[in-house]
PDB file of C-alpha atoms and ligand atoms in Angstrom:
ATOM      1  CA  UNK A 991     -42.745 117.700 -57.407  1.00 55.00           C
ATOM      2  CA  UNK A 992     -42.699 121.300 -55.234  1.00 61.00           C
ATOM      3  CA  UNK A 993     -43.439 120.805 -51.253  1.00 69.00           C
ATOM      4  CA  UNK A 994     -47.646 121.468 -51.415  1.00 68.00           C
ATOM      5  CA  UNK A 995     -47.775 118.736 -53.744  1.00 65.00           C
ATOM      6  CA  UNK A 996     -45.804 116.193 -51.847  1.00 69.00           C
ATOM      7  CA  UNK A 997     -47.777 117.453 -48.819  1.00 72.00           C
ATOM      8  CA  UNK A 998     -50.833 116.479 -50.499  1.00 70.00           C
ATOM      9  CA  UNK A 999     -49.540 113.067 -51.762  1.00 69.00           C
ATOM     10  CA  UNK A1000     -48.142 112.360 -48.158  1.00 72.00           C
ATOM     11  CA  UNK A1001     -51.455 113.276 -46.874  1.00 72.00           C
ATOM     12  CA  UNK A1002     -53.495 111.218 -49.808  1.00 70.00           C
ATOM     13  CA  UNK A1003     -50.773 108.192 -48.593  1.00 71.00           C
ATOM     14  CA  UNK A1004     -51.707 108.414 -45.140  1.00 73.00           C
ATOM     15  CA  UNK A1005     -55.357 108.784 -45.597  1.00 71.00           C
ATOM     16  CA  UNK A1006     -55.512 105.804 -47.964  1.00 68.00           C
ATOM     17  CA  UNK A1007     -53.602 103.346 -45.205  1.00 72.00           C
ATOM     18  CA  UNK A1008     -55.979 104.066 -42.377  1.00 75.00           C
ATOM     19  CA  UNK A1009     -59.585 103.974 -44.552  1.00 79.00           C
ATOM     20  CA  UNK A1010     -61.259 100.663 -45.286  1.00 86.00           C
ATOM     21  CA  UNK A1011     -63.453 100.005 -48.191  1.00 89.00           C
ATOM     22  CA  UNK A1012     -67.075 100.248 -46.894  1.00 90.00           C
ATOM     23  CA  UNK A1013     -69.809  98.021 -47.401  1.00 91.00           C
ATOM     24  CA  UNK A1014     -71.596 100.659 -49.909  1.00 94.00           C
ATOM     25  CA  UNK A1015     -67.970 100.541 -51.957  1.00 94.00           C
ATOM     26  CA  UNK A1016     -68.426  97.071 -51.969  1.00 95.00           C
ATOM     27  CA  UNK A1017     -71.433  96.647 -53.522  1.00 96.00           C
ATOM     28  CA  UNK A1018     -70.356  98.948 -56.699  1.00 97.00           C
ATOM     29  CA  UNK A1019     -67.301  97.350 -56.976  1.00 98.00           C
ATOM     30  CA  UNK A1020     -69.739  94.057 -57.856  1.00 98.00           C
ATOM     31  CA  UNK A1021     -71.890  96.274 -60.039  1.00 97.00           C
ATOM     32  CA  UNK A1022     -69.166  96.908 -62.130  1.00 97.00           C
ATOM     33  CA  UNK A1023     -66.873  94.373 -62.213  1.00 98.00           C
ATOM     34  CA  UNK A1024     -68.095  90.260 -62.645  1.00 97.00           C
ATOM     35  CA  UNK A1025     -67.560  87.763 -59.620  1.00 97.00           C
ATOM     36  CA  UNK A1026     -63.699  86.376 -60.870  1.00 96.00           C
ATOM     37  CA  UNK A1027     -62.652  89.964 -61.003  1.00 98.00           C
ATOM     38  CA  UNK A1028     -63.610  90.969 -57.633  1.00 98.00           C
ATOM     39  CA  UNK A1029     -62.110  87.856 -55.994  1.00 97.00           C
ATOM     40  CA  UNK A1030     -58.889  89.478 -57.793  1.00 97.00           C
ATOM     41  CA  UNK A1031     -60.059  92.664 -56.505  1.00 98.00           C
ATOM     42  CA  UNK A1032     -60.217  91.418 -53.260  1.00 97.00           C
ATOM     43  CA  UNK A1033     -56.426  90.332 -53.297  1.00 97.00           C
ATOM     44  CA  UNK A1034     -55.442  93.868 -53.227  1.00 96.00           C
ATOM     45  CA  UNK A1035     -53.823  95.313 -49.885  1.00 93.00           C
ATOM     46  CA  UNK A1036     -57.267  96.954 -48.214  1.00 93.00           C
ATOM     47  CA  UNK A1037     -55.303 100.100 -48.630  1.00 91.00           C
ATOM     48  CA  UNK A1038     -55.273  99.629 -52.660  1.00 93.00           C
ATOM     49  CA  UNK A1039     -58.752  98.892 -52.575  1.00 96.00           C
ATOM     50  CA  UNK A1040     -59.606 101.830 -51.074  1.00 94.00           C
ATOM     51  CA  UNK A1041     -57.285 104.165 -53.644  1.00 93.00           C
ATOM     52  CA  UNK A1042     -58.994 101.991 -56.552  1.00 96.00           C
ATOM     53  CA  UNK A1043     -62.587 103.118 -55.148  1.00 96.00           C
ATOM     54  CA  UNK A1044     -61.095 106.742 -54.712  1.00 95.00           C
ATOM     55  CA  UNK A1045     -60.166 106.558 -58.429  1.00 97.00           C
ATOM     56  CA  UNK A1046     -63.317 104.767 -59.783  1.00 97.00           C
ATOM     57  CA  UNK A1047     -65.276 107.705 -58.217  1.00 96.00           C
ATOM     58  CA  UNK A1048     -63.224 110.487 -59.597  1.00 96.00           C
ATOM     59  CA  UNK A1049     -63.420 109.169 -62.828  1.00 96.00           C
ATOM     60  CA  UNK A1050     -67.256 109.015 -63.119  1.00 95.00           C
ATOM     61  CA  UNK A1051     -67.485 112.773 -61.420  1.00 91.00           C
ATOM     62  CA  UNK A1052     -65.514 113.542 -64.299  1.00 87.00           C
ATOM     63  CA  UNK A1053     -67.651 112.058 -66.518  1.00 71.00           C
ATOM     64  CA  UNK A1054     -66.488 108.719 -66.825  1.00 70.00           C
ATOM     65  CA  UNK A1055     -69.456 106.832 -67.471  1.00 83.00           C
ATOM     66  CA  UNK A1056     -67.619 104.116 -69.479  1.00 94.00           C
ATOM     67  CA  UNK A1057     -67.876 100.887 -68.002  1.00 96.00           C
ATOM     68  CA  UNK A1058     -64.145  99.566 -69.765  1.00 97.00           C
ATOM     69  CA  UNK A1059     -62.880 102.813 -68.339  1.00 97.00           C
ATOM     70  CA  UNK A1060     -64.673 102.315 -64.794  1.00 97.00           C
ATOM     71  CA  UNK A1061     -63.050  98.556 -64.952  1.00 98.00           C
ATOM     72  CA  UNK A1062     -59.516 100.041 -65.145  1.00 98.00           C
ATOM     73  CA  UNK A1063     -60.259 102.440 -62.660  1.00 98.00           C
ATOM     74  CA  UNK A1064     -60.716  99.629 -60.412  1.00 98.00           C
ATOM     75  CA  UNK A1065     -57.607  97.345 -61.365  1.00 98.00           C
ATOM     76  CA  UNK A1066     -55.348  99.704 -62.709  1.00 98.00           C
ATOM     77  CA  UNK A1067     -53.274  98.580 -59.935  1.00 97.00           C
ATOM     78  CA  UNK A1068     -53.703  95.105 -60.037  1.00 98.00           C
ATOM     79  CA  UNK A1069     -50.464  94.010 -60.839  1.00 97.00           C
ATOM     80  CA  UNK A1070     -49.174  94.772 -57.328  1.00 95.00           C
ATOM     81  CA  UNK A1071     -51.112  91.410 -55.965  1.00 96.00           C
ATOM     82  CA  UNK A1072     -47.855  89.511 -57.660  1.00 92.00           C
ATOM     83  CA  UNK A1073     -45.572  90.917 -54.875  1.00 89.00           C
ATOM     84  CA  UNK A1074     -47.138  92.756 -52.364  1.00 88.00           C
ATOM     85  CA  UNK A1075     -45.444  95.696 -50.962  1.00 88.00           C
ATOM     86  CA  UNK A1076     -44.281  96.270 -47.024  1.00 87.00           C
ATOM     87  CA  UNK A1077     -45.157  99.765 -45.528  1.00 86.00           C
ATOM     88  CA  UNK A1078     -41.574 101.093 -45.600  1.00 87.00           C
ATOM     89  CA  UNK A1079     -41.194 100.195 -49.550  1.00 88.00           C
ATOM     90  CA  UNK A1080     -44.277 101.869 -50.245  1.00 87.00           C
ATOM     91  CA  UNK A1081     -42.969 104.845 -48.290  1.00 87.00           C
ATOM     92  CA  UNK A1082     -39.361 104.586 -49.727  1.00 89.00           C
ATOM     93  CA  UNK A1083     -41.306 104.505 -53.588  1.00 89.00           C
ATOM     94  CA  UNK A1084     -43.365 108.140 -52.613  1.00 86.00           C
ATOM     95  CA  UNK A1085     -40.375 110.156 -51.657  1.00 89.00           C
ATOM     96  CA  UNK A1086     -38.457 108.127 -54.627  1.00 91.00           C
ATOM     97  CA  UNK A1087     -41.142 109.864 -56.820  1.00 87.00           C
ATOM     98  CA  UNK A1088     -40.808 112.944 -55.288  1.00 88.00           C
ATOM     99  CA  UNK A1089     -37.359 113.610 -55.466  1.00 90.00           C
ATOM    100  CA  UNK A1090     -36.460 111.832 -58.392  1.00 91.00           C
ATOM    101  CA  UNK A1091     -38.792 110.181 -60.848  1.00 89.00           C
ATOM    102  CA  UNK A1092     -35.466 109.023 -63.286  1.00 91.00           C
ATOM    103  CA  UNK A1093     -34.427 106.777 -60.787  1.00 90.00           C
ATOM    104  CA  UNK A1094     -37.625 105.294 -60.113  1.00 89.00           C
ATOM    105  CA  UNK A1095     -37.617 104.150 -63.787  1.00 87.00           C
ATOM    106  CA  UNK A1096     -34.418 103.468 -63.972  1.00 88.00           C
ATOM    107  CA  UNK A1097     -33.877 101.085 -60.820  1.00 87.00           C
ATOM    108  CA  UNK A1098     -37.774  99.797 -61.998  1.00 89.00           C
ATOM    109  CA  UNK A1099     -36.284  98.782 -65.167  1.00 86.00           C
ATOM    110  CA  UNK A1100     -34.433  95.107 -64.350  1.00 70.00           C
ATOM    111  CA  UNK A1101     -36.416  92.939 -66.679  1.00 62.00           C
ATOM    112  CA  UNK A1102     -36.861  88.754 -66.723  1.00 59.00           C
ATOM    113  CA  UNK A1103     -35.242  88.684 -62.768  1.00 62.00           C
ATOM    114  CA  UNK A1104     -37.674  87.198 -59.930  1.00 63.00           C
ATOM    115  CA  UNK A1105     -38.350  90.212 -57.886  1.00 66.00           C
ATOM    116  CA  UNK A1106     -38.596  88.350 -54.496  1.00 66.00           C
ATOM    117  CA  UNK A1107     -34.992  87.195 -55.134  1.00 70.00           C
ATOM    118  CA  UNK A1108     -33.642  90.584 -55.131  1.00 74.00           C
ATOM    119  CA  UNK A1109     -32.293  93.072 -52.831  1.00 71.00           C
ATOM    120  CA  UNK A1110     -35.262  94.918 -50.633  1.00 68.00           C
ATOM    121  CA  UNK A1111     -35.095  97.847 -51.991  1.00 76.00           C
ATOM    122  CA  UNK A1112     -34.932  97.245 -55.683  1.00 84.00           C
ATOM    123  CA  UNK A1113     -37.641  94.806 -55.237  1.00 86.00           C
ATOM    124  CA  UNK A1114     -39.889  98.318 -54.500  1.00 90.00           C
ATOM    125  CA  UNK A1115     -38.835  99.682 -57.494  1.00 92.00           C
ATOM    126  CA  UNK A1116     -39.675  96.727 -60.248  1.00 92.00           C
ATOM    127  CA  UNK A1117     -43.051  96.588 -58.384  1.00 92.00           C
ATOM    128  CA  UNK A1118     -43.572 100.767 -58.910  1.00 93.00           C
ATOM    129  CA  UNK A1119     -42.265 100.092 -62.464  1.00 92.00           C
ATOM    130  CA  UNK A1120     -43.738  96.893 -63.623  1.00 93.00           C
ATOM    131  CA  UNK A1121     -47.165  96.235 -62.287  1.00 95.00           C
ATOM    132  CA  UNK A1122     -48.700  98.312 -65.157  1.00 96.00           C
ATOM    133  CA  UNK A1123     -47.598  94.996 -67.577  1.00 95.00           C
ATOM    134  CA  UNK A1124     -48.045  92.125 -64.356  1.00 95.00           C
ATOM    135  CA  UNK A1125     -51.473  93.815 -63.974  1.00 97.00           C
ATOM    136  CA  UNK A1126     -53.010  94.059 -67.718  1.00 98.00           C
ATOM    137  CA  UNK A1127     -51.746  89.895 -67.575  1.00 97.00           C
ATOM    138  CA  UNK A1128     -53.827  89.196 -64.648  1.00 97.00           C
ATOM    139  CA  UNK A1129     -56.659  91.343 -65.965  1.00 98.00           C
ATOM    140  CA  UNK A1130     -57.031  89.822 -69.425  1.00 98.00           C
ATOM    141  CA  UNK A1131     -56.754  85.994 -67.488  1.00 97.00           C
ATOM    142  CA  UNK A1132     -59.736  87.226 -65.876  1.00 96.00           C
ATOM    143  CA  UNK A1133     -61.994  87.943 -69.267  1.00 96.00           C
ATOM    144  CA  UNK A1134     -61.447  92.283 -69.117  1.00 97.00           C
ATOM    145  CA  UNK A1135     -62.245  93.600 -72.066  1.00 98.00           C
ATOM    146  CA  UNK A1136     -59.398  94.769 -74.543  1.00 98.00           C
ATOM    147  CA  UNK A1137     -59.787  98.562 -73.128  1.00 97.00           C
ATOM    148  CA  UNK A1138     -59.868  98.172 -69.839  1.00 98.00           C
ATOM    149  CA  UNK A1139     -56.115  95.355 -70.566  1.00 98.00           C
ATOM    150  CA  UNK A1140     -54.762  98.323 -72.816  1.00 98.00           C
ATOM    151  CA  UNK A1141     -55.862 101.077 -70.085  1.00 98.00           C
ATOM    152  CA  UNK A1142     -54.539  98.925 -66.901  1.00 98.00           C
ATOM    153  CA  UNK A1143     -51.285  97.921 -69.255  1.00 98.00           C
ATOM    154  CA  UNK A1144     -50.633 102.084 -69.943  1.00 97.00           C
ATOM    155  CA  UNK A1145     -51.302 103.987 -66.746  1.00 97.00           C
ATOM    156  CA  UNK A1146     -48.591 105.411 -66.076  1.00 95.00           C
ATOM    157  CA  UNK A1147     -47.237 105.617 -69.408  1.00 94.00           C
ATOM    158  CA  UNK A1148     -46.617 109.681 -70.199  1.00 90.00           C
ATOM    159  CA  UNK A1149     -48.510 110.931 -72.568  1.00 87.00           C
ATOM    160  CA  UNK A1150     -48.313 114.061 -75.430  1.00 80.00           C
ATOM    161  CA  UNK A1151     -50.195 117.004 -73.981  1.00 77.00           C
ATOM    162  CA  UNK A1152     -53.795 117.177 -74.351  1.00 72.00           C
ATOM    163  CA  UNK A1153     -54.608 118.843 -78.026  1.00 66.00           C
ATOM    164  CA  UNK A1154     -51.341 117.830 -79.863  1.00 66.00           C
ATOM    165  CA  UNK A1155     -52.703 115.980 -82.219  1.00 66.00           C
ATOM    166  CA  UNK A1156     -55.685 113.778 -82.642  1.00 71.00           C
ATOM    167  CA  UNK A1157     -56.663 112.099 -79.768  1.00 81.00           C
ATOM    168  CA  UNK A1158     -57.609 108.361 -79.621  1.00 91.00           C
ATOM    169  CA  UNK A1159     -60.482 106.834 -78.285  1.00 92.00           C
ATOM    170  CA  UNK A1160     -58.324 104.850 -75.823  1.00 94.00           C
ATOM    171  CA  UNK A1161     -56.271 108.108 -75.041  1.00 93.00           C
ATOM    172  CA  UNK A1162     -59.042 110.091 -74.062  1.00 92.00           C
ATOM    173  CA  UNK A1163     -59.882 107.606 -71.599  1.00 95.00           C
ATOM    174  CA  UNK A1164     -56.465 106.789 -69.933  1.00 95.00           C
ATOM    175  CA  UNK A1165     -56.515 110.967 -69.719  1.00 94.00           C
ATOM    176  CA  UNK A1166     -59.240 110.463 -67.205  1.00 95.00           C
ATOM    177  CA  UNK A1167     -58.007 107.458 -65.928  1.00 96.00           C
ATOM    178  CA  UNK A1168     -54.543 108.956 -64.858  1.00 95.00           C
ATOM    179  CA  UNK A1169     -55.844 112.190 -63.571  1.00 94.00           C
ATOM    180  CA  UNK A1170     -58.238 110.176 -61.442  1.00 95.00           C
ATOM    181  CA  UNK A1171     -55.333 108.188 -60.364  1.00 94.00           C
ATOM    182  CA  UNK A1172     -52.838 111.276 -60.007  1.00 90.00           C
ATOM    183  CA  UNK A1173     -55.337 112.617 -57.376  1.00 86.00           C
ATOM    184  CA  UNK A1174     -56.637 109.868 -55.441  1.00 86.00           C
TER     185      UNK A1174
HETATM  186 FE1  LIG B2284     -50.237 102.151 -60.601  1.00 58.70          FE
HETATM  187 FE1  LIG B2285     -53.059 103.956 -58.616  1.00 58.70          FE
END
């Protein structure tokens, strides 16, 4: 990541933490999602809900107009209601990212350990890492369709570029869904 763009993601942190979801947000989060989703919606740190809103929208100015899509826009990070994240571990996970992606994924990796029990700052790094899975569970136990689990379950899985080879139905849609998400 070069120094504009972690500028701009430091920026996009800050502004998230400080904005609240407005009552207008509100309502089109219940036009889109049904009343046992947004109760799980509703579980998300204020600042989550707000970057979920940010992405919905950017994926329908993009042309999103499918509602499975729309769905994962808003609990694509779900996952991170299972262990909630303190200020400075969502701080220490940006500059993480920034300088070194490999070791987010690698220190994300511990599998079948309770994250609570471990040390602070690996704790952090299975939530970055994991919530994708933790989050596609929670979403299919509350009736999502199968695109929206498969779209919540692979967001921040990397993907071939665009155009080489034939592009899936589902993979069209998680494009959109993780540019949306990569800029919100
Ligand atoms: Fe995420
Ligand atoms: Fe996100």
């Amino acid at each position: 990541m070069n120094t504009s763009r972690l500028v701009y993601r430091s920026r996009q942190f800050w502004q998230a933490l400080t904005t609240r979801p407005s009552e207008v947000d509100k309502e089109l989060v219940a036009s889109i999602l049904d009343p046992g989703q947004v109760e799980l919606f509703n579980l998300l740190q204020k600042s989550e809900q707000t970057h979920s809103i940010r992405v919905l929208k950017a994926v329908r100015k993009q042309g999103g107009d499918n509602i499975d899509l729309q769905a994962a826009a808003l609990l694509h990070d779900i996952g991170k209601v299972k262990e909630p994240l303190r200020l400075w571990e969502r701080i220490l996970i940006v500059i993480t990212n920034a300088i070194c992606p490999a070791c987010v994924k690698e220190w994300g990796a511990a599998q079948g350990e309770v994250p609570s029990a471990m040390p602070g700052w690996q704790r952090a790094f299975v939530v970055a890492e994991q919530h994708p899975a933790w989050g596609a569970e929670l979403a299919s136990q509350c009736g999502a369709s199968v695109m929206t689990v498969a779209l919540i379950a692979r967001h921040q899985e990397k993907l071939s570029p665009e155009g080489a080879g034939e592009d899936s139905e589902e993979n069209r849609l998680l494009r959109i869904l993780q540019a949306a998400d990569k800029n919100s």
